[in-house]
XYZ file of C-alpha atoms in Angstrom:
461
model
C 135.537 155.719 78.358
C 132.437 153.517 78.328
C 131.627 151.139 75.485
C 128.593 151.887 73.328
C 126.995 148.543 74.161
C 126.524 146.608 77.360
C 129.065 143.781 77.399
C 128.096 140.243 78.499
C 130.685 140.363 81.300
C 129.198 143.537 82.752
C 125.725 142.017 82.577
C 127.054 138.862 84.244
C 128.644 140.918 87.024
C 125.359 142.758 87.630
C 123.449 139.468 87.755
C 126.000 137.872 90.118
C 125.855 140.702 92.649
C 122.103 140.995 92.100
C 121.568 137.314 92.891
C 123.119 137.839 96.308
C 120.859 140.795 96.972
C 117.944 138.726 95.656
C 118.720 135.950 98.144
C 118.949 138.458 100.993
C 115.569 140.008 100.217
C 113.780 136.738 99.496
C 114.845 135.335 102.874
C 113.630 138.520 104.531
C 110.163 138.436 102.953
C 109.866 134.641 103.064
C 110.663 134.623 106.785
C 108.129 137.413 107.422
C 105.415 134.985 106.349
C 106.774 132.343 108.760
C 106.812 134.619 111.831
C 103.705 133.051 113.407
C 105.348 129.609 112.975
C 108.632 130.818 114.479
C 106.770 132.415 117.394
C 105.277 129.020 118.254
C 108.419 126.954 117.703
C 110.775 129.212 119.673
C 108.181 130.613 122.139
C 108.825 134.276 121.280
C 106.450 137.219 120.788
C 105.837 139.663 117.952
C 108.312 142.237 119.289
C 111.044 139.566 119.476
C 110.495 137.683 116.223
C 110.728 140.881 114.153
C 114.441 141.033 115.039
C 114.890 138.355 112.367
C 114.374 141.182 109.892
C 115.560 144.148 111.937
C 118.939 142.694 112.971
C 119.710 141.721 109.373
C 118.835 145.197 108.118
C 120.854 146.860 110.874
C 123.964 144.866 109.958
C 123.479 145.697 106.284
C 122.999 149.373 107.148
C 126.206 149.330 109.207
C 128.269 147.738 106.398
C 126.904 149.686 103.425
C 128.394 153.047 104.544
C 131.839 151.532 104.000
C 131.061 150.787 100.354
C 132.671 153.897 98.863
C 135.862 153.352 100.911
C 135.944 149.612 100.170
C 135.464 150.325 96.456
C 138.498 152.623 96.421
C 140.766 150.300 98.417
C 139.931 146.703 97.431
C 139.399 144.851 94.174
C 135.762 144.382 93.251
C 136.173 140.623 92.804
C 137.785 140.243 96.245
C 134.938 142.141 97.872
C 132.435 139.927 96.117
C 134.224 136.764 97.279
C 134.153 137.914 100.907
C 130.484 138.874 100.599
C 129.285 135.600 99.104
C 131.343 133.547 101.572
C 129.690 135.340 104.507
C 126.266 134.883 103.013
C 126.689 131.150 102.394
C 128.002 130.668 105.948
C 124.994 132.523 107.388
C 122.516 130.528 105.297
C 124.005 127.198 106.413
C 123.987 128.316 110.060
C 120.308 129.318 109.865
C 119.323 126.086 108.160
C 120.533 124.071 111.178
C 119.865 126.650 113.936
C 118.769 124.887 117.168
C 117.687 128.110 118.940
C 116.320 131.533 118.054
C 119.610 133.153 119.129
C 121.577 131.058 116.619
C 119.009 131.983 113.981
C 119.700 135.662 114.680
C 123.476 135.142 114.472
C 123.070 133.547 111.042
C 120.965 136.483 109.865
C 123.634 138.887 111.088
C 126.349 137.066 109.099
C 124.132 137.197 106.017
C 123.780 140.938 106.580
C 127.553 141.365 106.286
C 127.472 139.676 102.883
C 124.530 141.677 101.558
C 125.968 144.915 102.951
C 129.027 144.446 100.736
C 127.236 143.037 97.660
C 124.329 145.469 97.294
C 126.418 148.628 96.651
C 128.695 146.604 94.343
C 125.797 146.010 91.969
C 124.881 149.680 91.693
C 128.529 150.806 91.517
C 129.079 148.412 88.594
C 126.031 149.898 86.856
C 127.208 153.476 87.441
C 130.802 152.743 86.387
C 130.414 150.338 83.476
C 126.982 150.791 81.855
C 126.652 153.228 78.902
C 125.039 156.512 79.972
C 121.882 156.152 77.792
C 121.170 152.790 79.457
C 121.750 153.719 83.113
C 118.087 154.382 83.903
C 117.037 151.036 82.448
C 119.853 149.104 84.150
C 119.170 150.776 87.497
C 115.631 149.521 86.946
C 117.005 146.047 86.204
C 119.007 146.237 89.430
C 115.827 147.175 91.247
C 114.026 144.337 89.424
C 116.590 141.782 90.629
C 115.952 142.736 94.235
C 112.287 143.507 93.529
C 111.426 140.040 92.230
C 112.360 138.640 95.644
C 109.555 140.431 97.540
C 107.213 139.313 94.773
C 107.851 135.608 95.279
C 109.209 135.643 98.855
C 105.885 135.451 100.730
C 104.527 132.746 98.435
C 107.815 130.844 98.535
C 107.952 131.064 102.341
C 104.300 130.129 102.717
C 104.677 127.109 100.444
C 107.826 125.900 102.191
C 106.451 126.269 105.721
C 103.173 124.610 104.734
C 104.639 121.619 102.876
C 108.016 121.158 104.567
C 109.798 123.271 107.202
C 110.861 126.904 107.402
C 114.498 125.680 107.421
C 114.217 124.821 103.734
C 113.805 128.531 102.977
C 117.573 128.679 103.503
C 118.428 125.293 101.987
C 116.743 126.035 98.657
C 118.775 129.239 98.167
C 122.172 127.532 98.323
C 122.177 126.574 94.584
C 121.485 130.223 93.648
C 124.364 131.396 95.828
C 126.720 128.862 94.222
C 125.602 130.076 90.773
C 126.262 133.683 91.840
C 129.717 132.673 93.073
C 130.669 131.032 89.753
C 129.209 133.858 87.661
C 130.834 136.578 89.770
C 134.295 135.043 89.677
C 134.076 134.774 85.868
C 132.513 138.159 85.074
C 133.447 140.763 87.683
C 136.197 143.050 86.390
C 138.229 145.823 87.961
C 137.549 149.059 86.077
C 138.366 151.844 88.541
C 141.903 152.376 89.936
C 142.595 151.520 93.574
C 143.840 154.007 96.150
C 145.091 153.878 99.735
C 141.715 154.781 101.255
C 141.482 154.220 104.998
C 138.503 153.218 107.122
C 137.839 155.570 110.009
C 137.100 153.140 112.859
C 135.497 155.739 115.194
C 133.054 156.704 112.426
C 132.092 153.063 111.882
C 131.546 152.591 115.628
C 129.425 155.748 115.796
C 127.168 154.794 112.902
C 126.629 151.287 114.307
C 125.809 152.791 117.714
C 123.473 155.328 116.125
C 121.514 152.809 114.082
C 121.329 150.226 116.869
C 120.227 152.811 119.426
C 117.530 154.324 117.230
C 116.141 151.028 115.944
C 116.265 149.255 119.319
C 114.594 152.241 120.963
C 111.745 152.188 118.451
C 111.392 148.386 118.453
C 111.171 148.316 122.251
C 108.936 151.332 122.797
C 107.139 149.536 125.603
C 110.400 149.174 127.536
C 111.258 151.649 130.281
C 114.704 152.183 128.788
C 113.694 152.755 125.163
C 114.109 156.509 125.579
C 117.719 155.988 126.679
C 118.478 153.982 123.530
C 116.887 156.698 121.395
C 118.979 159.402 123.075
C 122.189 157.395 122.676
C 121.382 156.714 119.020
C 120.567 160.375 118.333
C 123.732 161.654 120.013
C 125.888 159.074 118.178
C 124.359 160.123 114.858
C 125.036 163.811 115.561
C 128.647 163.126 116.555
C 129.119 160.977 113.449
C 127.903 163.808 111.202
C 130.151 166.373 112.904
C 133.148 164.056 112.561
C 132.366 163.366 108.897
C 132.389 167.104 108.175
C 135.983 167.358 109.460
C 137.461 164.354 107.637
C 138.890 164.508 104.116
C 137.662 160.998 103.321
C 134.698 160.281 105.619
C 132.950 156.918 105.710
C 129.848 158.690 104.407
C 130.266 162.128 102.851
C 127.363 163.884 104.561
C 128.453 167.119 102.854
C 126.591 165.851 99.799
C 123.363 166.494 101.702
C 124.108 170.216 101.426
C 122.938 169.733 97.842
C 119.249 170.375 98.504
C 118.025 168.566 95.413
C 120.018 165.454 96.289
C 118.861 165.664 99.927
C 115.213 165.865 98.808
C 115.587 162.685 96.751
C 117.229 160.939 99.718
C 114.372 161.942 102.041
C 111.727 160.634 99.622
C 113.665 157.395 99.126
C 113.875 156.897 102.909
C 110.116 157.395 103.276
C 109.433 154.917 100.463
C 111.564 152.300 102.224
C 109.788 152.798 105.552
C 106.428 152.352 103.813
C 107.420 149.322 101.727
C 109.035 147.304 104.533
C 106.398 148.349 107.049
C 103.722 146.885 104.778
C 105.759 143.744 104.077
C 105.700 143.061 107.818
C 102.101 144.082 108.463
C 100.201 142.342 105.681
C 101.341 138.692 106.089
C 100.780 138.878 109.842
C 97.406 140.601 109.447
C 96.214 137.971 106.968
C 97.240 135.119 109.260
C 96.450 136.514 112.726
C 93.312 138.533 111.876
C 91.842 136.857 108.803
C 92.888 133.334 109.792
C 94.631 132.595 106.504
C 97.417 130.036 106.196
C 100.981 131.122 105.468
C 100.666 129.935 101.870
C 97.370 131.771 101.359
C 98.859 134.966 102.782
C 101.793 134.702 100.391
C 99.522 134.163 97.392
C 97.346 137.150 98.329
C 100.262 139.623 98.285
C 101.954 137.986 95.269
C 100.193 139.979 92.479
C 101.113 143.353 93.984
C 104.724 142.439 94.639
C 105.059 140.954 91.141
C 103.654 144.126 89.569
C 106.141 146.291 91.462
C 109.028 144.105 90.319
C 107.955 144.126 86.648
C 107.417 147.890 86.613
C 110.906 148.654 87.973
C 112.889 148.288 84.688
C 109.970 149.589 82.601
C 109.761 152.742 84.705
C 113.553 153.079 84.409
C 113.162 153.055 80.643
C 110.377 155.627 80.999
C 112.766 157.781 83.043
C 115.359 157.586 80.238
C 112.762 158.968 77.798
C 110.615 161.476 79.722
C 112.592 162.294 82.877
C 111.756 161.952 86.546
C 108.685 164.113 87.134
C 105.909 161.959 85.681
C 106.894 158.538 87.106
C 107.815 159.940 90.534
C 104.681 162.021 91.039
C 102.349 159.342 89.667
C 104.014 156.648 91.790
C 103.786 158.768 94.923
C 100.084 159.517 94.365
C 99.289 155.819 93.872
C 101.190 154.931 97.052
C 99.294 157.558 99.048
C 95.897 156.374 97.783
C 96.746 152.808 98.731
C 97.958 153.635 102.240
C 94.927 155.869 102.817
C 92.768 152.875 101.930
C 94.675 150.603 104.321
C 94.342 153.186 107.127
C 90.608 153.615 106.517
C 89.810 149.892 106.385
C 92.479 148.796 108.870
C 90.139 146.956 111.262
C 88.062 145.233 108.587
C 90.370 144.359 105.708
C 89.340 141.376 103.600
C 91.752 139.283 101.573
C 90.460 140.946 98.392
C 90.944 144.364 99.957
C 94.521 143.578 100.917
C 95.291 142.229 97.436
C 93.756 145.228 95.643
C 95.292 147.934 97.807
C 98.703 146.251 97.787
C 98.521 146.027 93.989
C 97.971 149.803 93.906
C 100.792 150.439 96.379
C 103.332 148.314 94.518
C 102.395 149.967 91.218
C 103.430 153.228 92.842
C 106.642 151.749 94.234
C 107.496 150.210 90.870
C 107.150 153.581 89.170
C 109.092 155.588 91.715
C 111.556 153.628 93.880
C 114.351 153.026 91.359
C 113.814 156.355 89.628
C 114.134 158.465 92.765
C 117.553 156.888 93.366
C 118.641 157.316 89.738
C 117.503 160.937 89.587
C 119.064 161.675 92.974
C 122.467 160.388 91.828
C 122.156 162.520 88.690
C 122.171 165.599 90.935
C 125.818 164.791 91.794
C 129.073 164.970 89.874
C 130.349 161.566 88.632
C 133.154 161.559 91.225
C 130.571 162.022 93.997
C 128.250 159.235 92.864
C 129.915 156.341 94.782
C 129.421 158.334 98.010
C 125.875 159.187 96.956
C 125.246 155.510 96.259
C 126.540 154.688 99.752
C 124.093 157.187 101.261
C 121.141 155.746 99.340
C 122.002 152.139 100.141
C 122.651 152.914 103.812
C 119.334 154.703 104.233
C 117.591 151.980 102.239
C 118.510 149.452 104.920
C 117.982 151.874 107.808
C 114.562 152.824 106.436
C 113.653 149.173 106.016
C 114.686 148.390 109.602
C 112.839 151.481 110.834
C 109.660 150.555 108.948
C 109.718 147.002 110.279
C 110.402 148.114 113.854
C 107.705 150.813 113.831
C 105.137 148.406 112.430
C 106.051 145.677 114.919
C 106.024 148.100 117.856
C 102.562 149.429 116.974
C 101.143 145.932 116.442
C 102.663 144.756 119.738
C 101.151 147.792 121.502
C 97.746 146.973 120.022
C 98.036 143.355 121.174
C 99.040 144.462 124.680
C 95.912 146.618 124.964
C 93.448 143.741 124.703
C 93.075 140.086 125.616
C 92.181 139.198 122.019
C 95.207 138.851 119.744
C 92.938 139.160 116.701
C 91.492 142.495 117.831
C 94.864 143.745 119.072
C 96.582 142.927 115.781
C 93.840 144.687 113.788
C 93.993 147.821 115.970
C 97.789 147.965 115.977
C 97.914 147.420 112.216
C 95.476 150.264 111.594
C 97.649 152.608 113.663
C 100.678 151.511 111.635
C 98.828 152.028 108.334
C 97.918 155.558 109.406
C 101.529 156.370 110.283
C 102.753 155.043 106.922
C 100.093 157.114 105.136
C 101.393 160.243 106.880
C 104.883 159.433 105.599
C 103.462 159.095 102.083
C 101.948 162.577 102.358
C 105.361 164.008 103.290
C 106.997 162.241 100.325
C 104.455 163.670 97.884
C 104.846 167.185 99.284
C 108.643 166.998 98.964
C 108.367 165.872 95.336
C 105.886 168.625 94.479
C 108.178 171.275 95.958
C 111.173 169.707 94.211
C 109.627 169.744 90.746
C 108.087 173.171 91.254
C 111.613 174.386 92.013
C 112.883 172.744 88.823
C 110.246 174.564 86.773
C 111.082 177.873 88.430
C 114.810 177.409 87.736
C 114.127 176.588 84.088
C 111.933 179.695 83.699
C 114.634 181.964 85.143
C 117.221 180.864 82.581
């Protein structure tokens, strides 16, 4: 039985787990802005440096599927302690990394921490927040992780301009210590534990599937990329078949038989691909094509990212009052208009153009991202929601890794086709913008069919 009001301890638990997710996202977006600096310091190319983001997201995507099983078997506070310990270790390792390989290892360790912490936040909201406040608090959860992309590029640009990119990691340590103290004081165990087991073959299959698919896309220019794609596709198919036969699968893919839930998941995946694809493309475009500094690039994308973060809880409150249709359709239309503008002006984008179009895009994301997850989980029974949450959070990270890899692969292909890195980056970016715009069209079509079906069902009653 839930309390009528949100208790301070529940709010503290949400903030503690949210701070970890915040740190994970802010490092991701702050490091995106430093990619040109890292490429010079470690003598790596565009296709290599993007693994800073992709590897992290792959690790998170491999850990998140275990969230429903971990929730049933282990105490919430113990999971949080393991997560924050991994994250702090990874941050320290990256701060002193002597080589690019060590930098990647640190990012992987951070991914383990975030992969455990991110579902914890949303599970706490679903389990312990009063029903009339779930939409708003899901928006707050999205705000916590959404503020990070808002300030990440500016934070990273300022740090790399004034000091060194290593301080991106150093400055987050106090926040992680605060999250540790707050989490140990506030996180409570509300749901009973059970002897849930982790199916090791399923975990191995999902890791193989994600790594194969993402590596294959990231290395499209390689002769063996097709082999990685085939291995990833086969591993994913075998994983799904195995999950259908198990009583307690790592991810309950049977939930996707619910067509309304599956439609929300598909739209959410497309949103993630678009959002992370742009977060990679724009800072690099501004620096490599427009000749802006890292700090200037961060400041240019700051207004749009800030707007998306602020709209997240407000749109959640809107969802609580008017339902899903209006914010989801309006958000999707705004996102499509923005991406169409990026695709049209891809070779001649000015700083003002980037700022304006990104403002429009993030307004759409702010209206729709959190709400599509909330409304999707509402299509499931309460007992199914932890598994539904695992599906959303897994595909959130997979979509982010996919968006980053696709964008990086297309930019790298554009650069390879010309001797001018400026021209190549502009051409590759335009191709990436066009692909993201196509994904936005698919998302809007799915939503229109979904809500038309809702109207038809209501009329037949």
